[in-house]
CSV table of N, CA and C in Angstrom, one decimal:
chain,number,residue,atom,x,y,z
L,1,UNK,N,55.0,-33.6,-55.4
L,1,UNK,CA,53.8,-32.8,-55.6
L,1,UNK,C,54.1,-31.3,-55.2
L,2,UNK,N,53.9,-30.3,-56.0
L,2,UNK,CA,54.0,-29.0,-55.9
L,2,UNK,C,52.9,-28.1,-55.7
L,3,UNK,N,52.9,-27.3,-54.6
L,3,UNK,CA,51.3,-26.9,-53.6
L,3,UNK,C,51.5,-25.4,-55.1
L,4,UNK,N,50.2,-24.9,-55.0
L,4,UNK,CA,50.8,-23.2,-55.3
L,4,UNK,C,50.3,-23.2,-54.8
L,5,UNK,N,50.3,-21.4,-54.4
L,5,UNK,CA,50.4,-20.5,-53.6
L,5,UNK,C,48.5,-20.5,-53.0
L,6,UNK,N,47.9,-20.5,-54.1
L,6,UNK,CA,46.4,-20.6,-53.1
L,6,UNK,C,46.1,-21.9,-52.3
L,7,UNK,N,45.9,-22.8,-53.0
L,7,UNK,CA,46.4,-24.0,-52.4
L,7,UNK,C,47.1,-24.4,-50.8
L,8,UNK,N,48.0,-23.7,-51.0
L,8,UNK,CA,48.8,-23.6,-49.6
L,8,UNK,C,48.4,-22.6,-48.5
L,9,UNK,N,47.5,-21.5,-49.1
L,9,UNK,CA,47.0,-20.7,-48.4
L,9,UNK,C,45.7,-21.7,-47.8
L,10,UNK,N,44.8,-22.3,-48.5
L,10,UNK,CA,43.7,-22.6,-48.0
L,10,UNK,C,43.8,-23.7,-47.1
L,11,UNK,N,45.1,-24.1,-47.2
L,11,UNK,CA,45.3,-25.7,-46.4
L,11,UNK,C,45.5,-25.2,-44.9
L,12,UNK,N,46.4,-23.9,-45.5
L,12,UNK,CA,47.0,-23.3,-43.8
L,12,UNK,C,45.8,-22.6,-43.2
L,13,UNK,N,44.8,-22.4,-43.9
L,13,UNK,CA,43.4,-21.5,-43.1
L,13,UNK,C,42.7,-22.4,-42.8
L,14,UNK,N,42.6,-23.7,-43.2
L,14,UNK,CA,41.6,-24.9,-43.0
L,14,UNK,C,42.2,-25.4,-41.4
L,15,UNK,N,44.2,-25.8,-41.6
L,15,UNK,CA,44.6,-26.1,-40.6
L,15,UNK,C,44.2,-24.8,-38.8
L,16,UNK,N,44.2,-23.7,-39.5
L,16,UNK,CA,44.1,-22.9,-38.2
L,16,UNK,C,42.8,-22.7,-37.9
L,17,UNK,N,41.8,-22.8,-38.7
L,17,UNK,CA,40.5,-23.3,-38.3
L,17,UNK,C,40.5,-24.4,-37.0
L,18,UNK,N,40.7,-25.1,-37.9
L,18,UNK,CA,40.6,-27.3,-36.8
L,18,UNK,C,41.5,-26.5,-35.5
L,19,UNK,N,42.5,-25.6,-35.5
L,19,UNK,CA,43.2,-25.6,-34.4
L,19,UNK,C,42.4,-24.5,-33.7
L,20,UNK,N,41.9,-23.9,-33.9
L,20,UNK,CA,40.7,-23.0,-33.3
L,20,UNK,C,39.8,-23.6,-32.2
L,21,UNK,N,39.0,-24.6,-33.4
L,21,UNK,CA,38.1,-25.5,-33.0
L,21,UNK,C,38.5,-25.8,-32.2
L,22,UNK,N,39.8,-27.0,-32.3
L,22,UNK,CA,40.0,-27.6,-31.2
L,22,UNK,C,40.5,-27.3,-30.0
L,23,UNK,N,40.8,-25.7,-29.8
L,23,UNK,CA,40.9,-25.6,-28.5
L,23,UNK,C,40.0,-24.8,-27.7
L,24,UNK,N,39.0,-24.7,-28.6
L,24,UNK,CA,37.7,-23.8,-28.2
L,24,UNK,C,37.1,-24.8,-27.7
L,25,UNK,N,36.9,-25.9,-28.1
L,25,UNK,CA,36.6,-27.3,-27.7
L,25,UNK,C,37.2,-27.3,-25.8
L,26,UNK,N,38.2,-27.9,-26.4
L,26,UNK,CA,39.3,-28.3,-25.1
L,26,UNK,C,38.7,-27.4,-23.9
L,27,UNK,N,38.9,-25.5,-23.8
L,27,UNK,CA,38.8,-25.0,-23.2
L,27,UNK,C,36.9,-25.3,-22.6
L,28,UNK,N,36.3,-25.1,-23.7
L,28,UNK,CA,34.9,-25.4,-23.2
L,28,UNK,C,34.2,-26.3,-22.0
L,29,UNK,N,35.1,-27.6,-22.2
L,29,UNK,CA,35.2,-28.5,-21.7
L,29,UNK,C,35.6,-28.7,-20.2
L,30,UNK,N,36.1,-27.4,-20.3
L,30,UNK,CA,37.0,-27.1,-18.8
L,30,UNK,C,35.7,-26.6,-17.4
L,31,UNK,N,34.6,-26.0,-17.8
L,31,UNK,CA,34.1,-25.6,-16.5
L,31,UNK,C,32.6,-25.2,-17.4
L,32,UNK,N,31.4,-25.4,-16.8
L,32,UNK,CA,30.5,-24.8,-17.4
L,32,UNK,C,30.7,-23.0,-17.1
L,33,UNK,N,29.5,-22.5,-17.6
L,33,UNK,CA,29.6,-20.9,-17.1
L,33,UNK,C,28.3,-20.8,-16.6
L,34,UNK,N,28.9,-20.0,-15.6
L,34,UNK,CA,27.3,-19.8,-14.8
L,34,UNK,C,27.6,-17.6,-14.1
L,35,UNK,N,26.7,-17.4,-14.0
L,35,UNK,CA,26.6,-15.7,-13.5
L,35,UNK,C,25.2,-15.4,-13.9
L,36,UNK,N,25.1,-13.8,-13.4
L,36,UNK,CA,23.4,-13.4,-14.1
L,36,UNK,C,23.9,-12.1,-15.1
L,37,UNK,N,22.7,-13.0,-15.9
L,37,UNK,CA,23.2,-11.6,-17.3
L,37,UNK,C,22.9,-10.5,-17.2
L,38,UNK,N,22.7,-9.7,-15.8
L,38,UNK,CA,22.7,-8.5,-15.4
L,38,UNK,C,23.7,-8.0,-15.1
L,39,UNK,N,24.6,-8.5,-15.0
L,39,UNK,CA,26.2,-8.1,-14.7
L,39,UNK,C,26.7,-7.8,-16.3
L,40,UNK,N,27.2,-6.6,-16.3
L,40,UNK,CA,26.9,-6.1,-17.6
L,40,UNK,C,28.4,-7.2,-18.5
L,41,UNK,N,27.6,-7.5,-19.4
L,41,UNK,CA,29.1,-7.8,-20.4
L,41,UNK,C,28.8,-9.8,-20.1
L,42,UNK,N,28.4,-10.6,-19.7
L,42,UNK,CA,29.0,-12.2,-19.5
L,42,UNK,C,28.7,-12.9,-21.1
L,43,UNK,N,30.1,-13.2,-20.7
L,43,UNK,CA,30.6,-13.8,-22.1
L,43,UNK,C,30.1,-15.0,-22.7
L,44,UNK,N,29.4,-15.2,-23.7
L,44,UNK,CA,29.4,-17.1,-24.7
L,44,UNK,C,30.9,-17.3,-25.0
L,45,UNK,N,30.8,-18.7,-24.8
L,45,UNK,CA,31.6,-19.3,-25.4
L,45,UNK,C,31.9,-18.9,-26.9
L,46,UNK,N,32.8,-19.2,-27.5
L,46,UNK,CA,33.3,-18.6,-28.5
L,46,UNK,C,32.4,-19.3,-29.6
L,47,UNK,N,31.3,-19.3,-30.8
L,47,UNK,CA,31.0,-20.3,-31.9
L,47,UNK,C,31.6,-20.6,-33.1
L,48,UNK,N,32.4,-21.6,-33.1
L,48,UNK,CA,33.4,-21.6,-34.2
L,48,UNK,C,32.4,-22.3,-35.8
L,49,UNK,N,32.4,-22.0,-36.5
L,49,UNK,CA,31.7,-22.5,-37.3
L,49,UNK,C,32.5,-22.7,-39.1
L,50,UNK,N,32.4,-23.2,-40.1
L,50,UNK,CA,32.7,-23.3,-41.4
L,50,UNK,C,31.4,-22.9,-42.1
L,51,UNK,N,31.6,-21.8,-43.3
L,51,UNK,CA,30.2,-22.1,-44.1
L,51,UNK,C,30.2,-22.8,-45.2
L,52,UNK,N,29.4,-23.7,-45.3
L,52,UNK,CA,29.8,-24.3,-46.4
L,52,UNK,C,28.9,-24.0,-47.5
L,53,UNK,N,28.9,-24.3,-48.9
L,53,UNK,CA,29.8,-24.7,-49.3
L,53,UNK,C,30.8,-23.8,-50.0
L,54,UNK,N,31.3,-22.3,-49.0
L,54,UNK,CA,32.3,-21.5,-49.5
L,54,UNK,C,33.6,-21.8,-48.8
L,55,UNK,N,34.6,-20.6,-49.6
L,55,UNK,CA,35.6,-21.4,-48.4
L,55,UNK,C,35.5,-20.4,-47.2
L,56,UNK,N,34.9,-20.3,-46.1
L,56,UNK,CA,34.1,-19.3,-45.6
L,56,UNK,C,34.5,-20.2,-44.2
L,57,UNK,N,34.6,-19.0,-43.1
L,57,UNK,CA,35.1,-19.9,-41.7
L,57,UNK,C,34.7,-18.5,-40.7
L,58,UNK,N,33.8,-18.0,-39.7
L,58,UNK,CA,33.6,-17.6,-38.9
L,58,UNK,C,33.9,-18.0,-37.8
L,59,UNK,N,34.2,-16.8,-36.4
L,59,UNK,CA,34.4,-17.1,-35.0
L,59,UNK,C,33.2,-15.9,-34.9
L,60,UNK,N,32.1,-16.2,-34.2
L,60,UNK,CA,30.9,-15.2,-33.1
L,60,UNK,C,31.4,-15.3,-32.0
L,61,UNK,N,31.2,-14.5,-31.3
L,61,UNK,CA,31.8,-13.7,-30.2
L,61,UNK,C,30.1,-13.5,-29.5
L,62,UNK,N,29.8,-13.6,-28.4
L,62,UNK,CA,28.5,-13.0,-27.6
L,62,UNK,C,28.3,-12.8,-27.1
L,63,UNK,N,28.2,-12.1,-25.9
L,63,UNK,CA,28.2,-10.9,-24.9
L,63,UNK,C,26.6,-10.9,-24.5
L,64,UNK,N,26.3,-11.1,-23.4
L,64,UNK,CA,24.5,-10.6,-22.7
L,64,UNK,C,24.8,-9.0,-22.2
L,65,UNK,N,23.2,-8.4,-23.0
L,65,UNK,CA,23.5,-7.1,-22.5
L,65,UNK,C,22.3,-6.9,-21.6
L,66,UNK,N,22.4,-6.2,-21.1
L,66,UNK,CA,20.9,-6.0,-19.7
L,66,UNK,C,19.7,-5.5,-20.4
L,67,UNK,N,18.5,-6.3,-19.8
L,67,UNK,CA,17.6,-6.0,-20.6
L,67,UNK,C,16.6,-5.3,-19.4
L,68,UNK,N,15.7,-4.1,-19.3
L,68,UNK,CA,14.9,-3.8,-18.1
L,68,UNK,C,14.1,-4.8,-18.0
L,69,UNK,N,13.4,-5.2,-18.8
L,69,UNK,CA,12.5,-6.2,-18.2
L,69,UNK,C,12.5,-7.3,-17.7
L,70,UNK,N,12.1,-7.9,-17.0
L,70,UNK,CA,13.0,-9.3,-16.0
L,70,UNK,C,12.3,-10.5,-16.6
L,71,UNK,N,14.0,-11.3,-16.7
L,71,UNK,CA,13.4,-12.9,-17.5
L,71,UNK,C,13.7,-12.4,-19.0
L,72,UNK,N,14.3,-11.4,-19.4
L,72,UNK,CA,14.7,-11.1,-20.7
L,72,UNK,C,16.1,-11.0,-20.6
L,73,UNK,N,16.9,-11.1,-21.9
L,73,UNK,CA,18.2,-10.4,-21.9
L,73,UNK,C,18.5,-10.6,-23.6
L,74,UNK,N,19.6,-9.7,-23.7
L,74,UNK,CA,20.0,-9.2,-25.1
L,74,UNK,C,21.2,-9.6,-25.3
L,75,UNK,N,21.8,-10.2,-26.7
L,75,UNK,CA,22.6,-10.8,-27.1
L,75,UNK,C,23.6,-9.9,-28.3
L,76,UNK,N,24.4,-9.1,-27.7
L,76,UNK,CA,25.2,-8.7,-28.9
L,76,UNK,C,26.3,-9.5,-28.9
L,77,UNK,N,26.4,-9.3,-30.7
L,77,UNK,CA,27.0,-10.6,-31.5
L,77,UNK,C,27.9,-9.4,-32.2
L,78,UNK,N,29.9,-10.4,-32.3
L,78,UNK,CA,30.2,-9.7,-33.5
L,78,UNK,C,30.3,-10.8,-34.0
L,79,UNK,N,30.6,-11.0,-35.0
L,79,UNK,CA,31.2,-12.0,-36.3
L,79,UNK,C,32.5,-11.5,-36.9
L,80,UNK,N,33.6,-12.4,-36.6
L,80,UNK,CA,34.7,-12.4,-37.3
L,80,UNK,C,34.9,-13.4,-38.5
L,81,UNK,N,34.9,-12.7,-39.9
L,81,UNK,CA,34.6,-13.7,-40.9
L,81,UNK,C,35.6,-13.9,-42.1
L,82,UNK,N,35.7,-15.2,-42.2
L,82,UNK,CA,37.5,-14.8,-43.1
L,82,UNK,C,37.1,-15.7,-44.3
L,83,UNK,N,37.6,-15.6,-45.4
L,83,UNK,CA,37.7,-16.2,-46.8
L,83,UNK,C,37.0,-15.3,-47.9
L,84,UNK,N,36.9,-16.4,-49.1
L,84,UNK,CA,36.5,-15.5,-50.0
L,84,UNK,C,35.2,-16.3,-50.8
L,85,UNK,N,34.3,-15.4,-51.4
L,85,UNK,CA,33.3,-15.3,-51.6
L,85,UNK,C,32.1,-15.7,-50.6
L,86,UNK,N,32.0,-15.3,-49.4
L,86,UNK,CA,31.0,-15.9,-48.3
L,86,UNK,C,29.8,-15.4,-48.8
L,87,UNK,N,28.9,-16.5,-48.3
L,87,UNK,CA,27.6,-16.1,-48.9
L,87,UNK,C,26.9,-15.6,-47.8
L,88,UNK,N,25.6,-15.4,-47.8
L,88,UNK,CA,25.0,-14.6,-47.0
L,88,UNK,C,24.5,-16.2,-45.2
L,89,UNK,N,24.6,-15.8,-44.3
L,89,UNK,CA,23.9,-16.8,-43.7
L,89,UNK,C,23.1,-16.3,-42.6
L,90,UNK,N,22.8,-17.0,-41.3
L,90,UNK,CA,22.1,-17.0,-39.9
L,90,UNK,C,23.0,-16.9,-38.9
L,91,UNK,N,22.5,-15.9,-38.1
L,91,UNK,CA,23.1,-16.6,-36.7
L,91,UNK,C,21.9,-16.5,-35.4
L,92,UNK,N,21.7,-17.3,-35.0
L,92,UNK,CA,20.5,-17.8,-33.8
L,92,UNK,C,21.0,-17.9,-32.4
L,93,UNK,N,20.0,-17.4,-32.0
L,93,UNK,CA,20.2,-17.2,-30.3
L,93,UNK,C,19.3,-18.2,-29.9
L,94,UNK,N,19.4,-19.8,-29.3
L,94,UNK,CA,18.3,-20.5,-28.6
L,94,UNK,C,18.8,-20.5,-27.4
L,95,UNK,N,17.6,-20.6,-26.7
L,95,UNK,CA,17.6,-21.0,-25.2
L,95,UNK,C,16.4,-22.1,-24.4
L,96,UNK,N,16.8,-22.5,-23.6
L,96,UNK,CA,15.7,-23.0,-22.9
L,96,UNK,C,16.0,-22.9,-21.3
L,97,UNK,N,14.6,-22.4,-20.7
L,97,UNK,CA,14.8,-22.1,-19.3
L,97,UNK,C,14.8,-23.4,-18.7
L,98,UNK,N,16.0,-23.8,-17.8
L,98,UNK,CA,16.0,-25.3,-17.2
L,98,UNK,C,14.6,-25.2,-16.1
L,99,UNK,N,14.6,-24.4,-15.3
L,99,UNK,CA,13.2,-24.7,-14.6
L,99,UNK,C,12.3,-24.7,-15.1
L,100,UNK,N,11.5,-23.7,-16.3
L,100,UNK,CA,10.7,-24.0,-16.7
L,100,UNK,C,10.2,-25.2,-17.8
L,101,UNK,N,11.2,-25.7,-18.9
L,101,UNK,CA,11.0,-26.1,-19.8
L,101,UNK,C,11.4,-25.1,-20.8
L,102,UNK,N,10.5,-24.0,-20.5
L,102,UNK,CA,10.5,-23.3,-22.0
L,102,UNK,C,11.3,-23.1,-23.0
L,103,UNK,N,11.0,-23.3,-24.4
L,103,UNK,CA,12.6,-23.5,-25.3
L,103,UNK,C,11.9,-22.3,-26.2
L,104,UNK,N,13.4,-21.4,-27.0
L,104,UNK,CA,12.7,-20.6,-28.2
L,104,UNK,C,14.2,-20.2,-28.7
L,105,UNK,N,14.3,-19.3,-29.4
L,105,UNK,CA,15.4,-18.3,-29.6
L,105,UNK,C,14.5,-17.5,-31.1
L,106,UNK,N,15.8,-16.8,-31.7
L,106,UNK,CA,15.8,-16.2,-33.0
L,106,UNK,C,16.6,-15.7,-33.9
L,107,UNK,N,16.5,-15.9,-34.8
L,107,UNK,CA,17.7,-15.4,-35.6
L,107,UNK,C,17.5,-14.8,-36.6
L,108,UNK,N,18.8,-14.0,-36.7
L,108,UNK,CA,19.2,-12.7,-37.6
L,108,UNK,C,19.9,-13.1,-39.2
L,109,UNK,N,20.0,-12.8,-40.0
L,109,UNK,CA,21.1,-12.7,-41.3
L,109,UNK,C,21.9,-12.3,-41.1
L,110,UNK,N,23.0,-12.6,-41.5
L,110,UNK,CA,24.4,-12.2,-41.3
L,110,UNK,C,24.8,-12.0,-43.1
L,111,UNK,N,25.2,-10.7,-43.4
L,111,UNK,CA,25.9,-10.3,-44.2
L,111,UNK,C,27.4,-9.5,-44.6
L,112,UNK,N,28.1,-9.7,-45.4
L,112,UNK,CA,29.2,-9.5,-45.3
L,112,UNK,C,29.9,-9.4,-44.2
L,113,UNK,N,29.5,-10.3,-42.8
L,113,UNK,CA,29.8,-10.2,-41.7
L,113,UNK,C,29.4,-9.5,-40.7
L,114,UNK,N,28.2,-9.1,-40.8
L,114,UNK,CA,27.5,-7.6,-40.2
L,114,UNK,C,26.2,-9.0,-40.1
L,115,UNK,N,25.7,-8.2,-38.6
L,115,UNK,CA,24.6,-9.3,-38.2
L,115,UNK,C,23.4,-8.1,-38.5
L,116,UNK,N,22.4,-8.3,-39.4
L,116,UNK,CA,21.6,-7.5,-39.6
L,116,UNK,C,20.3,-7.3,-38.6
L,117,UNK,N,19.2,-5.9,-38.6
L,117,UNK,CA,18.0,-6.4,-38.0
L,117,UNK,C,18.4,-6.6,-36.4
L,118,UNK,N,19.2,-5.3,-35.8
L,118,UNK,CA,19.7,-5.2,-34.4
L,118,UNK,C,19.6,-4.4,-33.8
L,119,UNK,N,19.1,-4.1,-32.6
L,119,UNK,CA,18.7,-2.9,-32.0
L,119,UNK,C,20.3,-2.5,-31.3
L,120,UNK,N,20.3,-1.4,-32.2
L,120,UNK,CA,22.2,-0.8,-31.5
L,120,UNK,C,23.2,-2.3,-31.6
L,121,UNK,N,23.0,-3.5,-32.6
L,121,UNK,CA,23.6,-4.3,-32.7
L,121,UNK,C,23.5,-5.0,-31.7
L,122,UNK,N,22.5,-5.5,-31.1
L,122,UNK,CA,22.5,-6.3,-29.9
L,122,UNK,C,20.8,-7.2,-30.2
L,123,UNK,N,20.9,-8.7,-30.4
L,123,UNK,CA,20.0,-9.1,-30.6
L,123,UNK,C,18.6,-9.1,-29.6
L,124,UNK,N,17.4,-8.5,-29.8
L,124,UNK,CA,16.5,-8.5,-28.4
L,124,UNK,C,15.0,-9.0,-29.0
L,125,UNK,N,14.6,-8.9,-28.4
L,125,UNK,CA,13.0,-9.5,-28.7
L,125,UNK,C,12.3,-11.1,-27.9
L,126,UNK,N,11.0,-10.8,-28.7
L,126,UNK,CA,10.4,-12.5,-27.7
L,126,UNK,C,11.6,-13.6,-27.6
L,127,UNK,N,12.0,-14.0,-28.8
L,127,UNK,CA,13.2,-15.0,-28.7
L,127,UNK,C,14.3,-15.1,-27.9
L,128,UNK,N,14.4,-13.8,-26.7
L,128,UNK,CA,15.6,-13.7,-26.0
L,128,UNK,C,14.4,-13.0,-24.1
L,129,UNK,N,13.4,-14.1,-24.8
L,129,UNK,CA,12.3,-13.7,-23.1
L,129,UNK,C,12.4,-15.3,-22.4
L,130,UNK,N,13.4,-15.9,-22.1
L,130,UNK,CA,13.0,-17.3,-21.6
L,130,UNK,C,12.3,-16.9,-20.0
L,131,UNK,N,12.1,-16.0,-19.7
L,131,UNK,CA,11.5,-15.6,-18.0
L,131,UNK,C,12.4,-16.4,-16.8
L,132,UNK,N,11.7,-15.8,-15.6
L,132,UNK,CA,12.9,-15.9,-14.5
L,132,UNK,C,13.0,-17.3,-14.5
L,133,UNK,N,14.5,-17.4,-14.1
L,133,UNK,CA,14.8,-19.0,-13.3
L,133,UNK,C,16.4,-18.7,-14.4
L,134,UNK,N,16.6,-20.4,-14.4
L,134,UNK,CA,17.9,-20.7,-14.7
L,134,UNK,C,17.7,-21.2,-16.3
L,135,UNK,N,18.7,-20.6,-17.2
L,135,UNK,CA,18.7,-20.7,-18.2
L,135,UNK,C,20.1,-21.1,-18.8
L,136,UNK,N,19.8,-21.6,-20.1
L,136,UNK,CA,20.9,-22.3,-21.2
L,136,UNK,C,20.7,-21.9,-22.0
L,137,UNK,N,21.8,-21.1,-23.0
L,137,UNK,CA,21.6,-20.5,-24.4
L,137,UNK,C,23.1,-20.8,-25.2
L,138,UNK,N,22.5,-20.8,-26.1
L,138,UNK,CA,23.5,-21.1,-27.0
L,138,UNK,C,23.4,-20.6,-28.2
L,139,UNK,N,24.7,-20.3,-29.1
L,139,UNK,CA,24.9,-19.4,-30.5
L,139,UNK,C,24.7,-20.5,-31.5
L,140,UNK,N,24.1,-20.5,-32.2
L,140,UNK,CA,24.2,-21.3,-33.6
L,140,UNK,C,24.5,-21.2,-35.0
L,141,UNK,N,25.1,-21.0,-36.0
L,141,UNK,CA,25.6,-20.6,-37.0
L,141,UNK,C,24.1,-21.6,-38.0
L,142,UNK,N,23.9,-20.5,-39.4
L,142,UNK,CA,22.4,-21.6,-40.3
L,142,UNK,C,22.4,-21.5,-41.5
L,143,UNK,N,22.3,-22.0,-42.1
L,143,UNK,CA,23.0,-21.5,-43.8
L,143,UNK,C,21.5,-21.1,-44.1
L,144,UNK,N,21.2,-20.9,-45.5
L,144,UNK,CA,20.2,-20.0,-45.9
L,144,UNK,C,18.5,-20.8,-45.7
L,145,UNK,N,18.6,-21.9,-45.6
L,145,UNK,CA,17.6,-22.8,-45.5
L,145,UNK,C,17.3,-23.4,-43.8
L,146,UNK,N,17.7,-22.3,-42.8
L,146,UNK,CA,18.2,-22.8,-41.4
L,146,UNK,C,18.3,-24.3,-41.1
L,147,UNK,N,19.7,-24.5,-41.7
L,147,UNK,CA,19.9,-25.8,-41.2
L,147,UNK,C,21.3,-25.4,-40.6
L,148,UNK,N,21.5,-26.1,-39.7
L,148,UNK,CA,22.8,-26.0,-38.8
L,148,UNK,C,24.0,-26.1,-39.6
L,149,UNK,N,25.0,-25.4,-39.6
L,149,UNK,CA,26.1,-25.4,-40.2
L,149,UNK,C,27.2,-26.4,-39.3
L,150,UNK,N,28.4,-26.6,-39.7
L,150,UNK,CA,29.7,-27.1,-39.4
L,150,UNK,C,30.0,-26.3,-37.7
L,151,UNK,N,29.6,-26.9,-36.5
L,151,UNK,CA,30.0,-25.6,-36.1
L,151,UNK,C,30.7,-26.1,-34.9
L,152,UNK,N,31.2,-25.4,-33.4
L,152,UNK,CA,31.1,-25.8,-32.2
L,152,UNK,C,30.3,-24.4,-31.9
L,153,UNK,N,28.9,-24.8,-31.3
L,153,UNK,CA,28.4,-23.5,-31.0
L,153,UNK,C,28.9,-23.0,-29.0
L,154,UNK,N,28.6,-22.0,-29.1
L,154,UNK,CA,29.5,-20.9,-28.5
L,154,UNK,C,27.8,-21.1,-26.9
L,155,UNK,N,28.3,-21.6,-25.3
L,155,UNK,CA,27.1,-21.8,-24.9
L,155,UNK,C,27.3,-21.1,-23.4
L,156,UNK,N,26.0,-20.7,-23.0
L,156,UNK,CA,26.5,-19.9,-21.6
L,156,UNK,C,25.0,-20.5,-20.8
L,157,UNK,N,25.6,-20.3,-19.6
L,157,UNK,CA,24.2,-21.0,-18.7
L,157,UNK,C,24.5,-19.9,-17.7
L,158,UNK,N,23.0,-19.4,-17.3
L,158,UNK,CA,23.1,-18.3,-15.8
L,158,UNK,C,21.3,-17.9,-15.6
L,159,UNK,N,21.5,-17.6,-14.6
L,159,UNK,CA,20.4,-17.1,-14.2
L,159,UNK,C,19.3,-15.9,-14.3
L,160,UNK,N,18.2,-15.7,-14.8
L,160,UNK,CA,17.7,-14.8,-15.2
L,160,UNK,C,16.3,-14.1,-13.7
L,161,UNK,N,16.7,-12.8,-13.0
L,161,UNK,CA,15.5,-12.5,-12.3
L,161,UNK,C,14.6,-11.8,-12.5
């Protein structure tokens, strides 16, 4: 059997995907994350995701940025997006405060790789107010109908005062 040349491209981008995944995985697995997202810059986990049905493959990147008001914080997102023809999709910020209960997030459109609908590119609003205490958020990748995509989403736990 004889591969061409696109063919062998998409096999080797599929393969370094899964190897992405899987060590974004591996490392994840290694320690939760805990800090307060007042400390400027604490990192999410990486969100590896596929969009389907293109041949479409994202890494989000997410960073907490300080928010003045307390029990808030702000989520800048880049998106690294590789293949061809990607269609337009979501990317969501959920959280839920462990002390309280409270659960919410929100999300943005992602086009040509560009997260739209961002203040200086940094996700903020009600959806990113879980209020003080200890909180769990996570990045989620959502195709046009917000349904959850192919993903390992990208997760950070810390404290909000």
């Amino acid at each position: 059997m004889t591969f061409n040349r696109k063919l062998l491209q998409q096999l080797l981008t599929r393969a370094g995907v899964i190897a992405a995944v899987t060590a974004a995985g591996v490392v994840g697995l290694a320690a939760p994350s805990t800090a307060i997202p007042h400390d400027p810059g604490f990192a999410f986990l990486p969100t590896l995701t596929r969009l389907i049905p293109t041949d479409c493959s994202a890494i989000i990147d997410a960073v907490t940025v300080r928010q003045e008001k307390a029990g808030t914080f702000g989520v800048r997102v880049k998106v690294t997006q590789t293949g061809e023809a990607c269609s337009d999709w979501k990317v969501a910020v959920r959280f839920k405060n462990l002390d309280s209960g409270y659960a919410d997030g929100q999300q943005h459109r992602v086009v040509n790789g560009v997260v739209q609908d961002t203040v200086d590119g940094v996700i903020v609003g009600f959806g990113t107010a879980p209020g003080v205490g200890r909180v769990e958020a996570r990045i989620v990748a959502l195709d046009a109908q917000d349904r959850e995509m192919e993903q390992i989403s990208g997760t950070a736990t810390f404290t909000l005062s």
